[in-house]
């Protein structure tokens, strides 16, 4: 039984590529040094896959920044604004497209970036114009294929398929549909495939994840036409069509009609797909690649379950027509579990990272082929045992949590009184001016602050010394906010490495890895905590810091927490219970913290939910079910407090139009949102919907070091005043300030406070 892999992480086991790229960008190393690091990672990845026994190894899955950007370069879809860089090296052009270019009097904006389906990976969005042309440009895929051949690798080039490539892009002009470009794009793809075939490639993997998405009839038709043309032009090249992250649903017939040799199925996301395919009347003679090993999560594969599925397929189509694979590219998995030295052994035995997943794929294929050896038998037994252990381990299963979860009542999701009543009580209690000013939570995380945490971890300073330093930072931040004249203060989040990991470290049921990095975009990686068990709040999460801060100011100090959906969304989540149940467990823990803050006399508490929108399922039909529990999870966390305690929430990077009623249903007293980059356009949804509660539309973009002027901020605020009731408006930046420097932060916030003051004056005079 053949095995293959769809893609491998490329950031390097120790994030070598991250470091090399960043050194190259800052001019510390040159191109050849960067490329040498890249080459090393690539070869190491190939070698790891070969050593694991994978038959067909992906190439061109490696990327210096992003594989969609690689594709844009390969087909010459380079936006016109980069023309002035034509004389530069291809590498610098490539990085300019990814990151923008501000040098030699040029100021070229980067291409846009957006989430890769429902993952936390972000890709560079191809830009298309009506007159868009394509031509073979880069040669990365050919070079990599040649290198792989030299190493005698059984290599399979991976390309994003032409239809998905277009659908991933964005029209930069009106009056045309990106799909219209297929006639110009397809010849370039055919040329690429011909060159690969001429170079000796026998297999090519075409990634068409859009086959799992909601498609129009025309889009489905385009798939059929494109692949029949490719088939016509390349009758002998063997194609693997890979779709993942969703079921084919209504695209299944289309997928089965595509003239390819292998159809890959993501059986982790969509196990029911196996039966649907096997019993489908249009199933032809294609090989089925069974994606049974989860490429998106960290759990050890359940061999017994997978073997059952594989057997079912073998019974129906014969073992010659069955391949074994991970469900999707392993890009979304951390590198290697063996690098983890601090995980509890009991937990570690439940896990598999990318390197271990390769071995799982190979072991499954051997077991399914009926091979037998003591070593195989042992792998199987170990696997069975690990799963038995996991299903009953007291580390995971806490009867008290399960009981509390099952005794939640309807009233737990509701504040005592409706917003209008709460608003009056809060206004009377806080006596804030019109247009109260606040910030989103974090202040600049200086190297000094970050080093503090590192020093504590490595034992160079004691816990007491660490806490004293954090307290000092908080006190400075307080003085500083008081000086500027901010109305509702924050403590600055200096004690937090990351808004999710911080809580993961303190809550029971979470494990933190040392090296479980996953690429987020370009050189940026995230290290999601692993939620392995029932969640319990067994200690204080934030009260210690927030109440310290409140004690040192007469002003209102806002408590700062991360919401249950965001914690869920940015973690590796257990797969042995519905996501909803895990979200509710986290919500109960946060609820307890909210009440502890209230008990400690904190009167305003913010529960951040920046990830609510990105949790939306890929298919629209599944949205309602998700929103139902996601919104409830937030309300469960927020609703325990008294009417006069004010709950804030914060969201960023969001289109709100299609989910505004659900955002309103969260019933936070105040919501702060990102709006400045869109010149308040994002506010429209709130206006059209007549959003009832208070709202702080972000008045300046914190993603850039640029300092906004008073008049600019006033201009944006005036837009808000035109459409929202004045008594509902708050004034704040777009998001937290942790990536900024103090210098610019200070002037920006001064300008923000000044703008609010001037507007107050004006409105008071007018009324
Ligand atoms: N309170 C967090 C901060 O200020 C919010 C971050 C976010 O929205 N991503 O950093
Ligand atoms: Zn934000």
XYZ file of C-alpha atoms and ligand atoms in Angstrom:
778
model
C 0.000 0.000 0.000
C 1.485 3.275 -1.141
C 2.057 6.189 1.269
C 2.502 9.848 0.511
C 2.679 13.145 2.319
C 0.961 16.369 1.287
C 3.404 18.911 2.713
C 5.814 19.415 5.599
C 6.480 22.275 8.032
C 9.183 24.529 6.678
C 10.071 26.954 9.409
C 12.799 24.611 10.678
C 12.969 22.453 13.755
C 14.418 25.315 15.798
C 12.747 28.016 13.695
C 15.965 28.413 11.700
C 14.123 29.896 8.726
C 12.488 32.538 10.897
C 15.837 33.624 12.244
C 17.530 33.547 8.851
C 14.773 35.552 7.146
C 14.755 38.169 9.866
C 18.541 38.463 9.716
C 18.357 38.847 5.969
C 15.698 41.563 6.200
C 17.737 43.517 8.684
C 20.826 43.214 6.505
C 22.781 40.982 8.861
C 23.233 38.127 6.387
C 23.267 38.042 2.604
C 21.210 36.149 0.089
C 23.522 33.176 -0.132
C 23.494 32.676 3.622
C 19.711 32.799 3.689
C 19.431 30.335 0.819
C 21.895 28.006 2.500
C 19.694 27.824 5.592
C 16.639 27.219 3.408
C 18.460 24.451 1.563
C 19.435 22.787 4.793
C 15.861 22.793 6.113
C 14.534 21.431 2.848
C 17.036 18.604 2.737
C 16.481 17.775 6.364
C 12.735 17.635 5.760
C 13.189 15.352 2.776
C 15.498 13.127 4.698
C 13.075 12.893 7.635
C 10.271 11.860 5.325
C 12.430 9.363 3.504
C 13.694 7.864 6.737
C 10.136 7.480 7.985
C 9.425 5.399 4.904
C 7.072 7.720 3.017
C 6.919 6.546 -0.612
C 6.101 9.792 -2.391
C 7.610 12.931 -0.947
C 6.209 16.406 -1.632
C 8.467 19.092 -3.056
C 7.721 22.763 -3.693
C 5.811 22.685 -0.409
C 8.784 24.540 1.028
C 8.561 28.301 0.912
C 10.649 31.243 2.057
C 7.505 33.130 2.974
C 4.269 31.648 1.641
C 3.335 28.985 -0.896
C 0.528 31.050 -2.434
C 2.970 33.888 -3.037
C 5.329 31.331 -4.607
C 2.538 30.395 -6.977
C 1.897 34.043 -7.866
C 5.551 34.439 -8.704
C 5.650 31.213 -10.704
C 2.776 32.318 -12.947
C 4.033 35.901 -13.087
C 1.079 37.479 -11.278
C 3.158 40.395 -10.022
C 1.191 43.580 -9.311
C 2.229 46.534 -11.415
C 3.359 48.660 -8.492
C 6.439 46.448 -8.122
C 7.629 47.386 -11.616
C 10.365 49.694 -10.207
C 11.927 46.604 -8.646
C 12.369 44.824 -11.961
C 16.136 45.277 -11.722
C 16.347 43.776 -8.259
C 16.899 40.122 -7.514
C 13.836 37.895 -7.699
C 14.244 37.281 -3.974
C 13.964 40.963 -3.110
C 10.996 41.358 -5.407
C 9.399 38.390 -3.661
C 9.943 39.816 -0.183
C 8.733 43.234 -1.340
C 5.471 41.645 -2.443
C 5.184 39.972 0.936
C 6.271 42.828 3.186
C 6.220 46.050 1.231
C 9.253 48.074 0.208
C 10.350 51.373 1.731
C 13.756 52.248 0.365
C 15.397 54.480 -2.232
C 12.452 56.856 -2.165
C 10.017 54.076 -2.972
C 7.035 53.244 -0.777
C 5.425 50.100 -2.177
C 2.640 48.569 -0.149
C 2.762 44.864 0.640
C 0.154 42.566 -0.848
C -2.761 41.753 1.414
C -2.688 38.786 3.706
C -5.575 36.635 4.844
C -6.330 33.395 6.624
C -5.745 30.117 4.806
C -9.216 28.590 5.084
C -9.996 27.916 8.742
C -6.379 27.572 9.861
C -4.231 30.103 11.662
C -1.885 30.205 8.685
C -2.085 33.401 6.607
C -1.346 33.565 2.908
C -0.546 36.423 0.575
C -3.635 37.165 -1.486
C -3.023 37.166 -5.264
C -4.083 40.442 -6.898
C -5.848 40.370 -10.238
C -6.739 43.107 -12.673
C -9.082 42.907 -15.599
C -6.197 42.883 -18.033
C -4.189 40.460 -15.918
C -1.760 38.346 -17.869
C 0.271 35.385 -16.739
C 3.598 34.006 -17.831
C 6.059 31.538 -16.475
C 8.278 33.570 -14.196
C 9.964 31.932 -11.212
C 11.673 28.592 -11.437
C 11.557 27.413 -7.840
C 9.532 24.291 -8.515
C 11.880 23.161 -11.296
C 14.960 23.840 -9.228
C 13.587 21.958 -6.264
C 12.601 19.058 -8.438
C 16.125 18.881 -9.883
C 17.636 18.947 -6.393
C 15.309 16.209 -5.218
C 16.204 14.097 -8.215
C 19.867 14.475 -7.463
C 19.204 13.150 -4.008
C 17.302 10.240 -5.597
C 14.146 11.265 -3.873
C 10.850 9.884 -5.072
C 9.607 13.427 -5.448
C 6.149 14.731 -6.131
C 5.865 18.413 -7.023
C 2.967 20.178 -5.279
C 1.127 23.059 -6.909
C -1.944 24.969 -5.886
C -4.425 23.997 -8.572
C -5.414 26.692 -11.065
C -9.035 27.009 -9.956
C -8.254 27.344 -6.269
C -5.406 29.712 -7.114
C -7.831 32.078 -8.824
C -10.430 31.709 -6.107
C -7.822 32.543 -3.448
C -7.150 35.850 -5.189
C -8.896 39.185 -5.207
C -10.137 41.367 -8.052
C -8.461 44.767 -7.759
C -10.814 46.348 -10.294
C -14.541 46.251 -10.754
C -16.519 44.673 -13.538
C -14.828 41.382 -13.976
C -14.757 38.014 -12.307
C -11.434 36.438 -11.418
C -12.650 33.192 -12.937
C -12.659 34.956 -16.323
C -8.878 34.791 -16.125
C -8.748 31.020 -16.338
C -8.224 31.047 -20.110
C -5.073 33.096 -19.644
C -3.856 31.220 -16.594
C -4.383 27.653 -17.752
C -1.782 27.716 -20.574
C 0.862 28.700 -18.013
C -0.105 25.813 -15.749
C 0.076 23.459 -18.707
C 3.510 24.777 -19.516
C 4.624 24.181 -15.920
C 3.272 20.652 -15.962
C 4.916 19.952 -19.315
C 8.260 21.144 -18.020
C 7.920 19.022 -14.919
C 7.021 16.002 -17.002
C 9.965 16.630 -19.295
C 12.208 16.830 -16.231
C 11.044 13.385 -15.200
C 8.138 13.984 -12.853
C 5.628 11.144 -12.913
C 3.316 12.429 -10.198
C 2.101 15.944 -9.526
C -0.138 16.958 -6.617
C -2.679 19.643 -7.392
C -4.159 21.222 -4.267
C -7.742 22.280 -4.863
C -9.106 22.929 -1.381
C -11.924 24.996 -2.865
C -13.605 21.693 -3.700
C -14.600 21.662 -0.037
C -16.137 25.137 -0.152
C -19.481 26.592 -1.211
C -19.194 26.875 -5.011
C -21.387 28.275 -7.741
C -22.377 26.128 -10.712
C -19.988 28.112 -12.843
C -17.107 27.404 -10.477
C -17.883 23.708 -10.490
C -18.053 23.776 -14.271
C -14.675 25.498 -14.407
C -13.141 22.648 -12.411
C -14.401 20.141 -14.970
C -13.214 22.143 -17.960
C -9.803 22.916 -16.518
C -8.946 19.359 -15.620
C -10.194 17.906 -18.863
C -7.990 20.398 -20.723
C -4.996 19.464 -18.574
C -5.710 15.805 -19.250
C -5.889 16.468 -22.981
C -2.576 18.291 -22.987
C -0.803 15.886 -20.643
C -2.242 12.451 -21.236
C 0.475 10.601 -19.338
C 1.241 12.764 -16.331
C -0.287 11.271 -13.188
C -2.240 13.722 -11.086
C -3.153 13.661 -7.427
C -6.033 15.957 -6.640
C -5.949 17.066 -3.013
C -8.774 18.780 -1.196
C -8.911 19.102 2.582
C -10.440 20.868 5.601
C -14.014 20.061 4.554
C -16.330 17.514 2.975
C -16.965 17.746 -0.763
C -20.700 17.836 -0.064
C -22.428 19.121 -3.206
C -19.095 19.171 -5.051
C -18.605 15.434 -4.703
C -19.895 14.519 -8.139
C -17.647 17.159 -9.662
C -14.659 15.843 -7.722
C -15.357 12.300 -8.862
C -15.662 13.397 -12.476
C -12.265 15.072 -12.605
C -9.910 13.028 -14.786
C -7.152 12.448 -12.229
C -5.375 9.305 -11.070
C -5.677 9.933 -7.339
C -8.363 11.649 -5.320
C -7.333 12.637 -1.800
C -9.941 12.604 0.967
C -9.637 14.392 4.302
C -11.135 11.674 6.487
C -10.330 13.493 9.707
C -12.559 16.450 8.971
C -15.036 14.359 7.077
C -15.013 10.677 7.985
C -18.451 10.137 6.472
C -16.973 10.986 3.106
C -15.471 7.548 2.797
C -18.852 5.806 2.582
C -20.197 8.512 0.316
C -17.339 8.030 -2.118
C -17.236 4.252 -1.948
C -20.940 3.911 -2.666
C -21.127 6.702 -5.230
C -22.325 5.617 -8.655
C -19.775 7.866 -10.348
C -16.750 6.423 -8.598
C -14.412 5.513 -11.435
C -11.107 3.716 -11.346
C -9.176 6.381 -9.466
C -6.949 5.617 -6.529
C -8.250 6.943 -3.212
C -5.781 8.659 -0.940
C -7.114 8.248 2.570
C -6.171 11.195 4.768
C -6.558 9.418 8.086
C -3.771 11.044 10.112
C -4.793 14.464 11.433
C -2.557 17.169 9.964
C -4.246 19.914 11.961
C -4.027 18.640 15.498
C -1.527 17.017 17.813
C -3.244 13.792 18.849
C -1.866 10.357 18.231
C -3.795 8.568 15.526
C -6.278 5.933 16.651
C -4.914 2.977 14.682
C -7.903 0.738 15.239
C -10.285 3.343 13.919
C -8.082 4.170 10.934
C -7.510 0.532 10.078
C -11.250 -0.012 9.987
C -11.648 2.777 7.466
C -8.756 1.572 5.374
C -10.132 -1.966 5.399
C -13.484 -0.720 4.222
C -11.857 0.997 1.271
C -9.695 -2.022 0.471
C -12.723 -4.311 0.525
C -14.455 -2.117 -1.969
C -11.719 -1.072 -4.418
C -8.750 -3.332 -3.634
C -5.463 -2.437 -1.970
C -3.915 -1.322 -5.264
C -6.296 1.594 -5.255
C -5.718 2.728 -1.687
C -3.034 5.163 -0.514
C -2.438 6.373 3.021
C -1.698 10.000 3.902
C -2.119 12.727 6.475
C -5.429 14.566 6.180
C -3.738 17.714 4.849
C -0.276 19.253 4.693
C 1.632 18.881 7.961
C 2.397 22.602 7.737
C -0.138 23.028 10.515
C 1.543 20.614 12.935
C 4.517 21.325 15.178
C 7.765 19.659 14.091
C 8.790 16.972 16.467
C 7.412 15.685 19.755
C 10.857 14.423 20.752
C 11.980 18.024 21.231
C 9.598 18.295 24.194
C 11.478 17.574 27.376
C 9.066 19.012 29.904
C 5.742 17.483 28.937
C 4.352 15.001 31.423
C 5.080 11.506 30.042
C 1.456 10.472 30.416
C 0.334 13.375 28.228
C 3.199 12.962 25.816
C 2.149 9.420 24.975
C -1.162 10.773 23.602
C 0.533 13.089 21.122
C 2.083 13.031 17.673
C 3.716 15.980 15.891
C 4.691 16.132 12.213
C 7.609 13.747 12.417
C 5.584 11.205 14.396
C 2.667 11.536 12.001
C 4.863 10.369 9.133
C 5.622 7.203 11.050
C 1.926 6.742 11.755
C 1.114 6.939 8.047
C 3.738 4.324 7.232
C 2.786 2.054 10.119
C -0.872 2.162 9.144
C -0.038 1.227 5.555
C 2.056 -1.701 6.700
C -0.534 -2.928 9.155
C -3.288 -2.552 6.580
C -1.244 -4.522 4.036
C -1.265 -7.419 6.449
C 2.449 -7.189 7.125
C 3.391 -8.673 10.450
C 6.449 -8.325 12.587
C 7.046 -8.120 16.323
C 7.861 -4.463 15.948
C 4.620 -3.707 14.071
C 2.608 -5.667 16.589
C 4.246 -3.653 19.339
C 3.381 -0.340 17.656
C -0.216 -1.427 17.415
C -0.387 -2.514 21.049
C 1.248 0.688 22.237
C -1.215 2.693 20.216
C -4.194 0.826 21.622
C -2.873 1.279 25.097
C -2.243 4.990 24.745
C -5.831 5.447 23.630
C -7.193 3.352 26.448
C -5.155 5.358 28.886
C -6.341 8.616 27.380
C -10.001 7.675 27.500
C -9.912 7.065 31.244
C -7.009 9.111 32.590
C -7.817 11.166 35.691
C -5.556 13.825 34.193
C -8.255 14.393 31.591
C -11.485 13.447 33.212
C -12.716 15.480 36.133
C -16.207 14.444 37.222
C -16.742 17.761 38.968
C -16.249 19.706 35.752
C -18.545 17.406 33.832
C -21.167 17.763 36.519
C -20.923 21.543 36.562
C -21.182 21.602 32.790
C -24.344 19.521 32.812
C -25.971 21.660 35.467
C -25.662 24.951 33.594
C -29.038 26.649 33.462
C -30.560 29.079 31.011
C -30.247 31.927 33.525
C -26.450 31.500 33.587
C -26.315 32.964 30.075
C -28.134 36.152 30.989
C -27.214 39.327 32.838
C -29.749 40.245 35.534
C -31.190 43.231 33.678
C -31.335 44.327 30.070
C -28.664 46.678 28.721
C -30.681 49.888 29.071
C -31.080 49.327 32.799
C -27.420 48.395 33.219
C -26.305 51.393 31.221
C -28.098 53.807 33.549
C -26.631 52.187 36.627
C -23.148 52.197 35.136
C -23.350 55.804 33.960
C -24.412 56.887 37.424
C -21.667 54.829 39.025
C -18.705 55.763 36.818
C -19.550 59.378 35.963
C -17.348 59.189 32.906
C -17.262 62.139 30.508
C -18.770 61.948 27.066
C -16.475 60.006 24.683
C -14.536 58.244 27.439
C -11.025 57.252 26.421
C -9.415 53.874 27.012
C -6.946 51.431 25.416
C -7.299 47.783 24.463
C -5.070 46.281 27.131
C -1.426 45.773 26.321
C 1.316 48.374 26.384
C 4.671 48.075 24.606
C 6.394 44.785 25.398
C 9.938 46.046 25.557
C 12.931 43.726 25.350
C 13.392 44.470 28.997
C 9.980 43.067 29.864
C 10.479 40.029 27.681
C 13.885 39.364 29.171
C 12.336 39.473 32.592
C 10.192 36.458 31.770
C 13.148 34.649 30.238
C 15.211 35.326 33.339
C 12.473 33.972 35.587
C 12.183 30.827 33.469
C 15.897 30.172 33.518
C 16.101 30.832 37.241
C 18.291 33.935 36.920
C 15.835 35.910 39.037
C 13.442 34.793 41.755
C 9.669 34.928 41.548
C 9.703 37.805 44.044
C 12.205 39.788 41.976
C 10.157 39.138 38.872
C 6.941 40.309 40.479
C 8.583 43.428 41.829
C 9.755 44.350 38.335
C 6.319 43.731 36.823
C 4.783 45.887 39.538
C 7.211 48.633 38.646
C 6.189 48.435 35.001
C 2.519 48.580 35.973
C 3.067 51.614 38.203
C 4.886 53.423 35.434
C 2.086 52.633 33.005
C -0.483 53.954 35.477
C 1.363 57.244 36.087
C 1.785 57.625 32.446
C -1.900 57.061 31.591
C -2.889 59.462 34.350
C -0.571 62.091 32.951
C -1.987 61.764 29.470
C -5.505 61.903 30.909
C -6.939 58.558 29.820
C -10.283 57.888 31.526
C -10.338 54.114 31.945
C -6.896 52.688 32.592
C -5.350 49.277 31.917
C -2.488 47.598 33.724
C -0.578 46.907 30.509
C -0.379 43.076 30.382
C 3.372 43.039 31.086
C 3.072 39.674 32.819
C 1.683 38.039 29.682
C 3.787 36.435 26.969
C 0.715 35.914 24.864
C -2.980 36.432 25.475
C -3.774 32.715 25.175
C -0.627 30.983 26.392
C -0.685 33.049 29.570
C -4.071 31.651 30.572
C -3.124 28.181 29.330
C -0.206 28.183 31.726
C -2.460 28.877 34.686
C -5.525 26.756 33.924
C -5.720 23.003 34.559
C -6.291 20.898 31.462
C -3.743 22.804 29.372
C -0.212 21.736 28.464
C 2.385 24.189 27.195
C 5.081 22.998 24.789
C 8.604 24.316 24.515
C 8.921 23.914 20.782
C 5.440 23.366 19.418
C 5.713 26.228 16.963
C 3.477 26.480 13.932
C 3.904 29.003 11.138
C 1.342 31.788 11.238
C 2.636 33.923 8.394
C 6.040 34.593 6.872
C 8.552 34.350 9.676
C 5.891 34.562 12.370
C 5.061 31.468 14.380
C 2.609 30.744 17.158
C 2.865 28.179 19.918
C -0.691 27.109 20.719
C -1.262 25.480 24.109
C -2.645 21.952 24.060
C -6.014 21.534 25.749
C -5.869 17.898 26.786
C -8.340 17.668 29.646
C -11.271 19.091 31.542
C -10.567 22.739 32.278
C -10.403 23.955 35.848
C -9.475 27.295 37.320
C -7.613 26.223 40.404
C -5.895 29.531 41.072
C -6.104 33.212 40.417
C -5.442 34.183 36.802
C -5.305 37.963 36.849
C -6.689 39.374 40.106
C -3.250 39.705 41.642
C -2.106 42.141 38.969
C -5.340 43.972 38.266
C -6.111 44.676 41.896
C -2.521 45.785 42.485
C -3.039 48.226 39.644
C -6.423 49.412 40.922
C -4.960 50.074 44.355
C -2.526 52.530 42.848
C -4.929 54.777 41.024
C -8.082 56.736 41.773
C -9.201 56.158 38.222
C -11.084 53.121 36.963
C -8.838 50.167 36.211
C -10.146 47.788 33.577
C -9.619 44.073 34.220
C -8.344 42.179 31.195
C -9.164 38.591 30.214
C -9.151 36.466 27.090
C -12.510 34.999 26.118
C -13.365 31.305 25.845
C -13.782 31.198 22.072
C -10.433 32.871 21.455
C -8.659 30.557 23.886
C -10.257 27.612 22.110
C -9.550 28.921 18.647
C -5.865 29.572 19.283
C -5.128 26.269 21.027
C -4.816 22.657 19.946
C -8.183 21.376 21.075
C -9.023 17.917 22.394
C -10.764 15.722 19.865
C -12.556 13.460 22.316
C -15.460 15.818 23.000
C -17.320 18.482 20.971
C -15.579 21.881 20.703
C -18.650 23.365 22.301
C -18.093 21.446 25.514
C -14.481 22.542 25.715
C -15.522 26.157 25.058
C -18.099 25.975 27.846
C -15.557 24.548 30.268
C -13.201 27.432 29.514
C -16.123 29.815 29.815
C -16.868 28.567 33.325
C -13.252 29.089 34.336
C -13.280 32.635 32.940
C -16.622 33.265 34.623
C -15.059 32.414 37.965
C -12.214 34.815 37.235
C -14.640 37.561 36.239
C -16.456 37.105 39.545
C -13.186 37.112 41.461
C -12.277 40.405 39.808
C -15.655 41.852 40.716
C -15.156 40.637 44.258
C -11.824 42.460 44.302
C -13.684 45.657 43.453
C -12.797 45.812 39.765
C -15.719 47.591 38.169
C -14.937 47.222 34.477
C -13.822 43.926 32.958
C -12.859 43.330 29.352
C -13.137 39.859 27.846
C -11.305 39.810 24.511
C -12.796 37.762 21.693
C -10.761 38.665 18.596
C -11.129 35.125 17.237
C -14.917 34.786 17.289
C -15.271 35.443 13.605
C -12.427 33.268 12.436
C -14.028 30.308 14.170
C -16.803 30.380 11.578
C -17.048 27.069 9.721
C -16.012 27.021 6.049
C -19.521 26.180 4.877
C -22.299 28.698 5.478
C -24.775 25.989 6.402
C -22.722 25.272 9.535
C -22.504 28.882 10.731
C -25.673 28.964 12.792
C -24.727 25.956 14.874
C -21.279 27.373 15.611
C -22.516 30.865 16.447
C -25.126 29.434 18.753
C -22.560 27.900 21.103
C -19.787 30.458 20.563
C -21.963 33.375 21.597
C -23.322 31.370 24.496
C -19.796 30.579 25.658
C -19.023 34.295 25.821
C -22.224 35.011 27.689
C -21.547 32.217 30.116
C -18.177 33.799 30.881
C -19.575 37.316 31.182
C -23.011 37.065 32.753
C -22.307 36.278 36.395
C -21.656 39.895 37.383
C -23.913 42.539 38.879
C -25.682 45.034 36.653
C -23.379 47.858 37.649
C -20.247 45.966 36.659
C -19.376 46.863 33.092
C -18.329 44.150 30.659
C -16.264 45.122 27.631
C -15.258 42.942 24.728
C -12.806 43.548 21.916
C -12.553 42.226 18.359
C -10.182 42.907 15.533
C -9.562 41.956 11.885
C -13.269 41.361 11.473
C -15.869 41.847 8.817
C -18.949 42.291 10.947
C -21.736 42.502 8.396
C -22.765 38.889 8.238
C -22.604 38.189 11.969
C -23.633 41.501 13.515
C -26.777 40.186 15.173
C -24.682 37.552 16.932
C -22.186 40.147 18.089
C -25.085 42.107 19.499
C -26.324 38.932 21.176
C -23.061 38.768 23.133
C -24.600 41.690 25.023
C -21.308 43.187 26.194
C -21.910 46.636 27.678
C -19.122 48.016 25.507
C -17.428 46.621 22.404
C -14.195 48.019 21.004
C -13.460 47.152 17.391
C -10.910 47.748 14.696
C -12.211 50.350 12.239
C -9.499 52.895 11.452
C -7.902 51.068 8.533
C -11.254 51.016 6.790
C -11.946 54.680 7.644
C -14.858 53.618 9.858
C -16.373 51.561 7.057
C -16.480 48.572 9.348
C -18.786 50.565 11.555
C -21.517 50.405 8.941
C -22.693 47.007 10.083
C -23.254 48.368 13.601
C -25.107 51.377 12.282
C -27.339 49.478 9.875
C -28.191 47.018 12.572
C -28.788 49.806 15.130
C -26.357 48.122 17.501
C -27.857 48.929 20.893
C -24.872 48.858 23.282
C -21.858 51.127 23.715
C -19.113 50.953 21.151
C -15.523 52.116 20.723
C -14.616 52.233 17.047
C -10.794 52.175 16.864
C -9.528 55.636 15.922
C -6.016 54.735 14.901
C -4.153 51.801 13.408
C -1.742 50.268 15.877
C -0.119 48.055 13.228
C 2.049 50.884 12.001
C 4.460 53.136 13.893
C 2.828 56.154 12.289
C 1.515 58.729 14.797
C -2.031 59.898 14.003
C -2.706 63.629 14.251
C -5.437 65.168 16.408
C -7.366 66.280 13.365
C -7.194 62.879 11.755
C -8.636 61.288 14.856
C -11.294 63.950 15.093
C -12.190 63.325 11.491
C -12.779 59.631 12.201
C -14.674 60.368 15.391
C -16.903 62.808 13.584
C -17.820 60.045 11.197
C -18.797 57.929 14.182
C -20.782 60.743 15.784
C -22.832 61.152 12.649
C -24.129 57.625 12.842
C -24.067 56.571 16.502
C -25.781 58.017 19.584
C -23.106 60.176 21.281
C -23.752 58.662 24.696
C -22.693 55.270 23.319
C -19.312 56.235 21.869
C -15.942 55.329 23.374
C -12.570 56.484 22.096
C -9.728 53.975 21.789
C -7.061 52.626 19.426
C -7.773 49.674 17.097
C -6.062 47.020 19.192
C -3.489 46.364 21.915
C -0.230 48.306 21.823
C 2.229 45.571 22.677
C 4.013 45.615 19.322
C 4.567 49.371 19.435
C 7.317 51.440 21.036
C 6.662 53.806 23.920
C 7.729 56.902 21.984
C 5.058 56.690 19.330
C 2.477 55.245 21.708
C 2.712 58.210 24.006
C 2.208 60.870 21.328
C -0.517 58.853 19.639
C -2.499 58.497 22.836
C -1.971 62.152 23.715
C -3.443 63.075 20.366
C -6.311 60.668 20.930
C -7.162 62.200 24.312
C -6.906 65.686 22.846
C -9.274 64.787 20.018
C -11.811 63.384 22.498
C -11.583 66.568 24.586
C -12.151 68.842 21.633
C -15.147 66.856 20.527
C -16.604 66.885 24.021
C -16.382 70.655 24.004
C -18.053 70.940 20.654
C -20.897 68.577 21.453
C -21.520 70.263 24.804
C -21.661 73.688 23.170
C -24.041 72.424 20.514
C -26.471 70.807 22.916
N -6.045 42.795 25.240
C -5.246 42.343 24.162
C -4.095 43.316 23.920
O -4.266 44.467 24.105
C -6.049 42.199 22.881
C -5.234 41.630 21.759
C -6.007 41.289 20.491
O -7.073 41.772 20.263
N -5.463 40.476 19.644
O -3.027 42.952 23.528
Zn -7.317 43.425 18.767
